[in-house]
XYZ file of C-alpha atoms in Angstrom:
694
model
C 71.838 48.283 -29.649
C 73.350 45.580 -27.434
C 69.692 45.238 -25.780
C 68.053 44.927 -29.104
C 70.037 42.096 -30.355
C 69.458 40.714 -26.994
C 65.669 41.199 -27.411
C 66.098 39.280 -30.891
C 68.086 36.685 -29.492
C 65.793 35.732 -26.273
C 62.392 37.772 -26.430
C 62.245 36.770 -22.715
C 65.298 38.104 -21.230
C 64.832 41.176 -23.574
C 61.507 41.893 -21.888
C 63.250 41.242 -18.357
C 66.797 43.278 -19.193
C 64.870 45.854 -20.979
C 64.193 49.635 -19.448
C 61.126 51.487 -18.341
C 59.835 53.131 -21.167
C 59.081 56.217 -21.372
C 55.316 57.633 -21.368
C 55.062 58.220 -25.115
C 53.079 56.734 -27.595
C 56.018 54.945 -29.629
C 57.582 53.709 -26.366
C 53.965 51.675 -25.941
C 54.221 50.721 -29.284
C 57.202 48.999 -29.121
C 56.543 47.399 -25.498
C 53.461 45.765 -27.462
C 55.342 44.643 -29.713
C 58.382 43.088 -28.031
C 55.565 41.665 -25.951
C 53.978 39.846 -28.669
C 57.023 38.789 -30.312
C 58.011 37.264 -26.693
C 54.461 35.200 -26.292
C 54.420 33.856 -29.966
C 58.520 33.108 -29.556
C 57.050 31.045 -26.282
C 54.017 29.237 -28.101
C 56.703 27.707 -30.699
C 58.642 26.269 -27.922
C 55.980 24.730 -25.760
C 53.623 23.380 -28.750
C 53.259 19.962 -28.585
C 50.896 17.323 -30.147
C 47.627 17.134 -28.050
C 47.014 14.063 -26.088
C 42.970 13.048 -26.569
C 40.250 15.115 -27.464
C 40.418 19.321 -25.934
C 38.625 18.435 -22.609
C 40.803 15.343 -21.818
C 44.186 16.916 -22.255
C 47.116 16.467 -19.213
C 45.800 18.627 -16.270
C 47.387 22.255 -15.864
C 46.459 25.092 -13.450
C 46.655 28.591 -12.923
C 48.751 29.331 -9.440
C 49.311 33.001 -8.901
C 52.649 33.905 -7.484
C 53.307 35.783 -4.082
C 54.840 38.309 -6.502
C 51.687 38.359 -8.197
C 53.136 37.140 -11.509
C 50.396 34.180 -12.933
C 52.356 30.982 -14.316
C 50.947 28.919 -17.008
C 51.232 25.237 -18.342
C 52.306 24.408 -14.467
C 52.575 20.266 -14.794
C 51.445 18.178 -12.011
C 53.931 16.106 -10.129
C 53.558 12.723 -11.817
C 52.657 11.152 -8.502
C 49.590 13.609 -8.273
C 48.610 12.960 -11.135
C 48.561 9.684 -11.338
C 46.207 9.843 -8.331
C 44.099 12.689 -9.516
C 43.439 10.279 -12.869
C 42.626 7.977 -10.485
C 40.239 9.274 -8.134
C 38.809 11.581 -10.959
C 36.259 9.382 -12.516
C 35.736 7.270 -9.456
C 34.414 10.633 -7.534
C 32.723 11.965 -10.770
C 30.659 8.927 -10.580
C 30.290 9.174 -6.833
C 29.179 13.050 -6.943
C 26.425 12.148 -9.978
C 24.892 9.255 -7.803
C 24.446 10.696 -4.718
C 25.206 14.886 -5.192
C 22.746 16.764 -3.057
C 19.951 18.943 -4.172
C 21.277 22.169 -5.348
C 19.790 25.381 -3.986
C 17.704 26.505 -7.156
C 16.219 22.553 -7.242
C 15.837 21.925 -3.702
C 14.055 24.930 -2.484
C 10.750 23.754 -3.421
C 7.472 22.792 -1.719
C 8.394 19.204 0.101
C 7.466 16.188 -1.512
C 4.044 14.231 -0.506
C 4.209 10.973 -2.936
C 1.635 9.209 -4.082
C 3.410 6.077 -5.233
C 2.975 4.298 -8.524
C 0.412 1.749 -9.376
C 2.151 -0.745 -11.461
C -0.391 -2.695 -13.456
C 1.180 -5.586 -16.082
C -1.139 -5.094 -18.826
C -0.376 -2.762 -21.175
C -3.655 -0.578 -21.967
C -3.572 0.278 -18.210
C -1.855 3.617 -17.846
C 0.997 3.810 -15.280
C 0.455 6.650 -12.711
C 3.157 8.571 -11.874
C 3.808 9.485 -8.042
C 1.796 12.775 -7.231
C 4.211 15.504 -5.468
C 1.842 18.124 -3.638
C 4.090 20.614 -1.660
C 4.586 23.860 0.320
C 7.220 26.236 0.384
C 10.454 25.593 2.298
C 13.781 26.418 3.063
C 16.540 24.503 1.006
C 16.312 20.353 2.089
C 18.711 19.542 4.452
C 20.665 16.016 4.595
C 17.885 14.164 6.292
C 15.108 15.316 3.926
C 16.905 13.545 1.454
C 18.428 10.270 2.811
C 16.200 7.498 0.790
C 15.062 4.103 1.326
C 17.451 1.279 1.159
C 15.278 -0.719 -0.708
C 13.929 1.402 -3.644
C 14.793 -0.099 -7.233
C 14.385 3.283 -9.176
C 15.036 6.922 -9.053
C 12.433 9.805 -9.870
C 13.847 13.011 -11.523
C 12.827 15.701 -9.649
C 11.279 18.395 -11.230
C 9.632 21.582 -10.230
C 5.708 20.904 -10.396
C 3.709 23.532 -12.790
C 0.850 22.683 -9.949
C -0.003 20.411 -7.298
C -0.010 16.804 -8.357
C 2.244 17.156 -11.391
C 3.817 14.121 -11.586
C 7.694 13.564 -11.193
C 9.467 11.763 -14.302
C 10.696 8.216 -13.898
C 14.284 7.721 -15.141
C 17.109 5.379 -14.148
C 18.552 3.748 -11.362
C 19.413 4.599 -7.880
C 22.608 4.484 -6.937
C 23.124 3.725 -2.983
C 22.930 7.051 -1.160
C 25.940 8.537 0.486
C 24.746 12.336 1.448
C 27.944 13.038 4.205
C 30.747 11.807 1.141
C 28.508 13.631 -1.721
C 29.203 16.846 0.072
C 32.847 16.467 0.576
C 33.002 15.577 -3.499
C 31.065 18.880 -3.749
C 34.130 21.259 -2.190
C 36.619 18.565 -4.063
C 35.332 19.681 -7.584
C 34.246 22.689 -7.002
C 37.631 24.079 -5.310
C 40.061 22.235 -6.470
C 39.426 20.137 -9.574
C 37.698 23.014 -11.320
C 35.539 20.898 -12.745
C 32.628 20.997 -15.885
C 29.430 22.447 -14.095
C 27.485 19.405 -12.641
C 24.409 17.323 -14.081
C 21.180 18.622 -12.976
C 20.826 16.537 -9.452
C 18.853 12.903 -9.365
C 16.953 12.478 -5.879
C 15.537 9.512 -5.189
C 11.801 10.033 -4.312
C 10.166 7.002 -2.254
C 7.664 5.189 -4.893
C 5.870 1.754 -4.090
C 7.201 -1.524 -3.627
C 6.477 -3.632 -6.768
C 5.771 -7.144 -7.070
C 2.306 -7.638 -5.050
C -0.152 -8.327 -7.053
C -4.538 -7.588 -6.173
C -7.959 -8.690 -7.937
C -8.795 -5.690 -10.041
C -12.114 -4.651 -9.755
C -14.539 -1.693 -10.316
C -16.519 0.055 -7.551
C -19.395 -0.600 -6.771
C -22.260 1.956 -8.947
C -25.142 3.638 -7.701
C -28.606 1.677 -8.938
C -31.897 2.742 -9.026
C -34.416 1.070 -7.089
C -36.998 1.539 -9.667
C -34.332 -0.965 -12.013
C -32.462 -2.748 -9.417
C -34.443 -3.041 -6.348
C -32.596 -6.123 -5.012
C -28.834 -6.124 -3.728
C -27.341 -9.660 -3.203
C -23.496 -10.175 -1.992
C -21.632 -12.672 0.208
C -20.622 -12.087 3.925
C -16.670 -11.257 4.442
C -15.125 -11.250 8.002
C -11.490 -11.029 5.883
C -8.955 -8.165 7.113
C -5.875 -8.364 4.784
C -6.361 -5.623 2.985
C -6.498 -2.603 6.259
C -3.393 -4.718 7.531
C -1.818 -4.098 3.851
C -3.148 -0.518 3.785
C -1.940 0.266 7.257
C 1.383 -0.918 6.550
C 1.678 0.658 2.846
C 0.802 4.149 4.936
C 3.354 3.576 7.839
C 6.098 2.867 5.195
C 5.312 6.491 3.479
C 3.118 4.963 0.290
C -0.462 5.107 -0.603
C -1.419 1.936 -1.177
C -2.868 1.294 -4.533
C -6.805 1.696 -5.279
C -7.117 -2.154 -5.743
C -5.359 -3.168 -2.305
C -8.358 -0.795 -0.851
C -11.229 -3.354 -0.235
C -13.580 -0.921 2.063
C -15.630 -3.844 3.620
C -12.408 -5.569 5.289
C -11.205 -1.845 6.781
C -14.165 -1.611 7.936
C -14.619 -5.234 9.523
C -11.318 -5.013 11.015
C -12.338 -3.912 13.828
C -14.891 -5.669 16.547
C -18.474 -3.685 17.065
C -21.036 -4.493 20.020
C -23.836 -5.724 18.234
C -26.052 -8.176 19.905
C -25.112 -11.287 19.842
C -27.285 -14.249 18.723
C -28.803 -16.639 21.513
C -27.819 -19.911 20.290
C -25.986 -21.306 18.050
C -29.150 -22.404 16.501
C -29.441 -19.336 15.060
C -25.779 -17.668 15.295
C -26.681 -14.229 14.444
C -29.273 -11.904 14.837
C -29.213 -8.391 12.592
C -28.750 -4.964 14.032
C -29.558 -2.088 11.837
C -29.935 1.961 11.565
C -30.355 4.413 9.356
C -28.319 8.313 10.061
C -27.575 11.031 7.665
C -24.462 10.217 5.456
C -21.692 12.091 6.889
C -20.402 13.066 3.326
C -23.271 13.528 1.500
C -26.238 15.550 3.506
C -28.927 14.179 1.346
C -28.770 11.042 1.716
C -28.684 8.704 4.507
C -26.332 5.039 5.696
C -28.412 1.651 6.190
C -25.473 0.112 8.509
C -26.502 -3.710 9.136
C -24.588 -5.543 11.426
C -24.278 -8.962 13.581
C -22.181 -10.488 15.559
C -21.470 -14.585 15.075
C -22.761 -16.835 17.976
C -20.110 -16.951 21.354
C -19.094 -20.370 22.982
C -19.010 -20.989 26.391
C -15.720 -21.817 27.518
C -17.106 -25.354 28.415
C -17.532 -25.908 24.413
C -14.053 -26.078 23.353
C -14.193 -27.538 20.057
C -11.486 -29.985 19.042
C -8.836 -28.622 16.612
C -7.188 -30.916 13.740
C -4.456 -28.008 12.298
C -2.061 -28.522 9.632
C 0.613 -25.792 8.778
C 1.334 -25.928 5.511
C 4.356 -23.489 5.338
C 6.553 -21.641 2.257
C 10.454 -21.908 2.764
C 11.346 -20.588 -0.659
C 14.223 -18.079 -0.900
C 12.021 -15.346 -0.842
C 11.013 -15.756 2.892
C 14.285 -15.642 4.160
C 13.358 -12.237 4.946
C 12.774 -10.726 8.796
C 9.365 -10.101 7.848
C 8.415 -13.219 6.419
C 9.608 -16.378 7.501
C 10.943 -15.375 11.003
C 8.103 -13.675 12.074
C 5.858 -17.073 10.551
C 7.228 -18.939 13.156
C 6.916 -16.357 15.630
C 3.259 -16.234 15.080
C 2.950 -19.739 14.727
C 4.266 -20.319 18.477
C 1.263 -17.666 19.819
C -0.814 -19.961 18.251
C 0.552 -23.140 19.063
C 0.315 -21.408 22.928
C -3.635 -21.473 22.137
C -4.229 -24.998 22.036
C -4.946 -27.626 24.511
C -5.233 -30.973 24.855
C -8.221 -31.485 22.418
C -5.928 -29.967 19.486
C -3.382 -31.999 17.042
C -0.746 -30.308 14.838
C 1.520 -31.312 11.988
C 3.511 -29.437 9.581
C 4.443 -29.551 5.634
C 6.936 -27.504 4.138
C 7.009 -26.676 0.321
C 9.934 -24.461 -2.114
C 12.660 -25.036 -0.347
C 12.443 -28.056 2.263
C 9.890 -30.276 0.618
C 8.033 -32.824 3.099
C 6.746 -33.418 6.729
C 8.477 -31.962 9.211
C 6.246 -32.944 12.078
C 3.686 -35.367 12.172
C 0.241 -35.138 13.704
C 1.208 -33.850 17.429
C -0.774 -33.316 20.395
C -0.669 -29.520 21.085
C 0.511 -30.538 24.411
C 3.876 -31.196 23.310
C 4.517 -27.789 22.839
C 8.441 -28.082 22.684
C 8.459 -30.771 19.952
C 6.154 -28.465 17.809
C 8.158 -25.416 18.630
C 11.661 -27.161 17.916
C 10.122 -28.123 14.304
C 9.054 -24.321 13.695
C 12.705 -23.531 14.882
C 14.327 -25.628 12.843
C 12.786 -24.644 9.417
C 14.843 -22.662 6.867
C 13.989 -20.862 3.720
C 16.101 -21.485 0.840
C 15.575 -22.776 -2.389
C 13.038 -22.759 -5.265
C 11.032 -25.374 -6.760
C 10.992 -28.666 -4.619
C 7.994 -29.498 -2.433
C 5.425 -30.692 -5.383
C 3.350 -31.979 -3.363
C 3.187 -29.505 -0.951
C -0.757 -29.675 -0.793
C -1.581 -32.570 -1.223
C 0.513 -33.669 1.665
C -0.729 -31.204 3.774
C -4.617 -32.573 3.123
C -3.704 -36.313 3.486
C -2.348 -35.180 6.729
C -5.356 -33.685 8.214
C -7.226 -36.320 6.744
C -4.979 -38.886 8.266
C -5.909 -36.712 11.932
C -9.476 -36.125 11.059
C -11.791 -34.916 14.142
C -15.282 -35.755 13.233
C -17.389 -32.821 14.950
C -14.272 -30.624 15.375
C -12.173 -28.464 13.292
C -10.036 -29.905 10.893
C -7.931 -26.649 8.682
C -5.032 -26.664 6.852
C -3.468 -23.045 6.956
C -1.473 -22.125 4.092
C 1.186 -19.315 5.212
C 3.312 -17.795 2.462
C 4.560 -14.402 0.819
C 2.954 -15.468 -2.420
C 4.438 -18.066 -3.654
C 1.524 -20.844 -4.058
C 4.139 -23.417 -6.090
C 2.417 -26.256 -3.585
C 2.072 -28.834 -6.240
C -0.705 -27.898 -8.562
C 0.406 -25.062 -11.098
C -2.915 -24.620 -12.981
C -4.877 -21.773 -10.315
C -8.453 -23.459 -11.776
C -7.176 -26.735 -10.317
C -5.788 -25.449 -7.291
C -9.193 -24.231 -6.387
C -11.372 -27.151 -7.508
C -8.836 -29.060 -5.586
C -9.881 -27.393 -2.573
C -13.274 -26.938 -2.970
C -13.524 -30.643 -3.089
C -11.508 -31.171 -0.365
C -13.772 -28.149 1.794
C -16.803 -30.099 0.491
C -15.047 -33.331 2.635
C -15.489 -31.339 5.680
C -10.996 -29.915 5.368
C -11.047 -26.457 5.100
C -8.245 -23.578 4.120
C -6.857 -20.463 5.789
C -4.506 -18.056 4.145
C -1.628 -16.376 5.867
C 0.353 -13.636 3.955
C 3.952 -12.555 4.831
C 5.679 -10.080 3.638
C 5.544 -7.842 0.716
C 7.203 -7.288 -2.640
C 5.999 -10.808 -4.154
C 2.571 -11.289 -2.164
C -0.496 -12.386 -4.551
C -3.337 -11.097 -2.788
C -5.380 -12.191 -5.812
C -4.649 -15.949 -4.968
C -5.069 -15.773 -1.420
C -8.452 -14.612 -1.767
C -9.716 -16.913 -4.162
C -8.006 -19.746 -2.533
C -9.503 -18.665 0.840
C -13.044 -18.389 -0.323
C -12.847 -22.062 -1.907
C -11.913 -23.291 0.923
C -14.247 -21.325 3.636
C -12.214 -20.068 5.599
C -10.577 -16.567 6.563
C -7.365 -14.522 4.508
C -5.392 -12.695 6.520
C -2.116 -10.327 6.134
C 0.516 -10.868 8.734
C 2.444 -7.691 8.941
C 3.335 -7.172 12.192
C 3.929 -9.454 15.318
C 1.364 -7.173 16.918
C -1.090 -8.299 13.718
C -0.178 -12.145 14.385
C -1.643 -11.486 18.314
C -4.640 -10.328 17.068
C -5.518 -12.721 14.137
C -4.005 -16.017 15.720
C -4.228 -14.996 19.685
C -7.332 -12.610 20.330
C -9.411 -13.625 17.314
C -8.324 -17.350 17.291
C -11.483 -18.706 18.300
C -13.480 -16.792 15.494
C -10.352 -17.757 12.770
C -11.000 -21.589 14.159
C -14.119 -22.181 15.308
C -16.632 -21.670 12.524
C -20.052 -21.156 13.403
C -22.027 -20.848 10.039
C -21.008 -21.050 6.610
C -22.087 -19.938 3.118
C -23.599 -16.741 4.934
C -25.889 -14.422 2.043
C -27.191 -11.218 2.050
C -29.833 -10.049 0.209
C -31.947 -6.402 0.680
C -34.786 -5.225 -1.191
C -35.583 -1.843 -1.448
C -38.746 0.025 -1.006
C -38.847 2.522 -4.554
C -41.557 4.364 -2.445
C -39.155 5.487 0.375
C -35.849 4.982 -1.435
C -35.404 6.483 -4.706
C -31.268 4.994 -5.319
C -28.847 2.496 -3.408
C -25.320 1.519 -3.610
C -23.506 -0.859 -1.519
C -20.267 0.551 -0.049
C -17.214 -2.651 -1.049
C -18.015 -5.768 -1.199
C -17.396 -5.626 -4.985
C -15.393 -9.004 -4.852
C -18.253 -10.863 -3.474
C -21.564 -9.396 -5.251
C -23.691 -12.318 -6.186
C -26.593 -12.570 -8.673
C -30.120 -12.231 -7.397
C -30.598 -15.615 -8.111
C -27.842 -16.991 -6.411
C -29.577 -16.399 -2.864
C -32.009 -19.087 -2.884
C -29.213 -21.564 -4.648
C -27.660 -23.477 -1.753
C -24.817 -24.776 -4.309
C -23.505 -21.236 -4.652
C -20.687 -21.005 -2.272
C -20.321 -17.851 0.423
C -18.725 -16.144 3.445
C -18.308 -17.821 6.486
C -18.623 -16.594 9.895
C -16.460 -17.754 13.411
C -17.758 -17.212 16.507
C -17.554 -14.257 17.783
C -17.460 -12.466 14.464
C -18.743 -9.095 14.039
C -19.560 -8.003 9.971
C -20.555 -4.700 8.889
C -22.624 -3.721 5.746
C -23.544 -0.299 4.818
C -25.467 1.064 2.036
C -25.416 4.561 0.925
C -29.524 5.523 0.063
C -31.257 8.465 -1.572
C -34.411 8.980 -0.166
C -37.387 9.676 -2.281
C -38.327 13.282 -3.268
C -34.900 13.925 -2.278
C -34.025 16.135 -4.794
C -30.279 14.255 -4.265
C -31.311 11.583 -7.431
C -28.329 11.293 -9.895
C -30.557 8.853 -12.078
C -32.579 10.441 -14.186
C -36.069 8.456 -14.173
C -36.976 6.476 -17.643
C -39.638 7.921 -19.969
C -41.144 4.903 -21.025
C -40.801 3.246 -17.595
C -43.926 2.278 -15.570
C -44.606 4.969 -13.517
C -48.093 4.061 -12.080
C -47.368 1.242 -10.132
C -48.251 1.979 -6.244
C -46.111 0.394 -3.821
C -47.100 -2.237 -1.282
C -44.871 -2.319 1.279
C -46.133 0.786 3.334
C -43.695 2.868 4.679
C -40.680 0.072 5.136
C -37.665 1.635 3.903
C -36.571 -1.983 2.432
C -36.330 -5.695 3.501
C -33.688 -7.826 4.724
C -33.305 -11.666 4.119
C -30.222 -13.616 5.374
C -29.214 -17.175 4.130
C -26.938 -19.477 5.910
C -25.900 -22.677 6.701
C -25.088 -24.757 9.979
C -20.987 -26.065 9.764
C -22.617 -29.582 9.378
C -25.808 -28.706 7.224
C -26.400 -28.695 3.625
C -29.336 -27.056 3.958
C -29.610 -23.386 3.924
C -31.352 -21.321 6.816
C -33.382 -18.250 6.372
C -33.684 -15.002 8.395
C -35.883 -12.104 7.507
C -36.383 -8.879 9.071
C -37.623 -5.765 7.905
C -35.943 -1.677 7.712
C -38.527 0.721 9.568
C -38.718 3.835 10.475
C -38.034 3.090 13.908
C -34.171 2.874 13.246
C -33.918 6.013 11.563
C -31.768 8.691 13.231
C -31.977 11.897 12.114
C -28.916 13.251 13.624
C -25.599 10.946 12.932
C -24.478 11.991 16.868
C -27.787 10.008 18.188
C -26.562 6.679 16.894
C -24.281 4.657 18.608
C -20.549 5.209 18.515
C -20.029 2.189 16.717
C -22.358 3.215 14.102
C -20.029 6.316 13.700
C -16.731 4.933 14.002
C -18.053 2.170 11.214
C -19.173 5.539 8.808
C -15.669 7.077 9.586
C -13.629 3.855 8.363
C -16.213 4.046 5.055
C -15.187 7.672 4.522
C -11.514 6.876 4.653
C -11.552 3.903 2.540
C -13.196 5.828 0.191
C -10.975 9.094 -0.096
C -7.796 6.960 0.151
C -8.450 4.857 -2.937
C -10.550 7.760 -5.031
C -14.196 6.737 -4.704
C -16.230 8.761 -7.138
C -18.985 9.110 -4.406
C -16.632 9.680 -1.354
C -17.678 13.795 -1.297
C -15.070 16.441 -0.150
C -15.242 15.143 3.218
C -11.747 16.188 4.573
C -9.103 14.207 6.313
C -10.253 16.078 9.535
C -13.693 15.765 9.751
C -13.007 12.063 8.945
C -10.819 11.901 12.458
C -13.353 13.628 13.937
C -16.312 11.552 13.782
C -13.496 8.554 14.468
C -12.904 9.934 17.514
C -16.920 10.544 18.412
C -16.708 6.645 17.849
C -13.432 5.481 18.953
C -15.102 4.177 22.573
C -13.328 1.986 25.104
C -11.141 0.802 23.206
C -9.567 -1.585 25.208
C -7.510 -2.987 22.385
C -6.079 0.129 21.306
C -7.409 -0.274 17.644
C -9.416 2.556 16.784
C -6.464 4.823 18.067
C -4.313 3.177 16.094
C -6.813 3.887 13.039
C -7.254 7.733 13.889
C -3.593 7.888 13.921
C -3.232 6.043 10.364
C -5.788 9.197 8.865
C -3.099 11.949 10.382
C -0.525 9.363 7.859
C -3.009 9.402 5.100
C -3.483 13.402 5.240
C 0.342 13.995 4.606
C 0.640 11.371 1.926
C -2.425 12.211 -0.015
C -3.114 15.618 1.108
C -6.846 17.438 0.706
C -6.794 19.104 -2.676
C -9.799 21.582 -4.228
C -10.593 22.640 -0.808
C -12.985 26.003 -0.786
C -10.454 28.729 -0.325
C -12.963 30.301 2.099
C -12.799 27.801 4.325
C -8.988 28.525 4.769
C -8.670 31.429 7.013
C -6.678 34.468 5.298
C -6.930 32.956 1.774
C -6.713 35.652 -0.036
C -9.672 35.034 -1.898
C -12.678 37.402 -2.000
C -15.683 35.410 -0.083
C -19.380 35.692 -0.085
């Protein structure tokens, strides 16, 4: 009885002192009853008012002792609890923002990202990055390292098929993968936290802020309806340099950033040069099979500007108008700009003068017109430039032209070279008024070229408009090597204009050609009547510059026509041009003249080649660049030419390539193939595809 009394007074002691019950049913029931009574008594003793919500109660733990007895409700020491309360939210925040992808998410195909095309217009749909993938093992830490400059996070989702877009979500925290791995182990093994949220893996996105002129691709035209094509010549190369930088940085540029004619004209071609400055160029033409459509042909027109002799050293009066706003304070902007202009200064002679005007950060004249041989003074002025501020320098453009007029050289080159990352706060806010101002100065003999630097703030549309209105060039300086190409290798063409307002007009013979389309030159299109109007501005050609234009033409009766003939059109007219394929007309003005000159050349069967292998290496290479541009921007007419086929064609036309630019382009094709891989390929073209092929 004494044992029973003790059990009722203190159930725990009763259990500890109780004798081992006999293996009988009544003994088992007594033991169960005693255990339940002990549990209820313990619950009453330890019951307190909860603090906070159930999940947020004070930490407890379940620890197994050496004897195998589990002790519940063991409180952490006060110091440990304080540390846990501080570390817990910080650690969880670190975990949720930087944790590595769980195995079930990471075991996906490697992401190949086509960046988002950001459009300011609300009616345009924002396209998400395209994820193309192949099965691989779980992602490792180096595969998950993120771009430090990314401004948004994309939540990875398992794509239902190639090209399914991930969901845009949230802001990206700074990556810290090794810390995240430690946090994973800490929370899983010690803190007993709830199951983690789905992993947030930041995928690279296209840097925002750069703006480009929006345009539609050149459409296919029926010769019977529109036999004449007219456009302005273009020797700008900014699009290629920008496209190259984007691809090398791991992004696919938006379609409007890819102007195919600028890609083609980035490279020099060995066309025959003109014999004299009086007729500064002569055309070279060829017709050959289209590499992406065997039923059509390419008509390629190439010209090379007259190359002056060394003795013809034309004097130059240059004014550098330099953006020194705060946004220029990046390594690929003002510091690169200084080195680029230093290269140009080294190429100048005693016939040349240089002045420097800055705007935005620090306004005013930094260097009065100075003879180019005083290189220490010029380079010292460049070296002292610093970026900062925003809106000072409202007189920048007017001041630059004032200095140019002050040092004007009759019969020489008088040019303002504007260098900026896209901040055109040069003193005239209205874009139309700024263009009119530059036009007026152009007509008085001072031209304008524009050099773009950096990314994220680049206003390519304004660059192009100002350069076109200023009878100058627009170039994008993405690297020191590009600065060397533009300002050293092509300095003569950049500064020495040999012809202005150059226009091309091609009339196709409907008896030979049924359809045509001009590849590129969308922003350079002219009306038919503009060709003979000398008041209509057009492009300019510098000394030694080469320009290429390519038409895709559909031979009459080939069966490749995409446009049905008119039911009620005139069908009884007989062409009178014999077997001519087309007729080329070119208009140009000499630098000191306002009256255009005319060149006319027929396109005859003797320039037709039955095999693309028979044309020159330059022709094949230009066709490869055209195919690359069409595929990169998603042309409606580019056919199904694969990246491998484009690369093979480019290799066949590489030639000597002393500068190495063509080899660089071939490597760029490989990069593009990774970022925007071939899709919709015929499975029969792939070995072991598993498809039944005929």
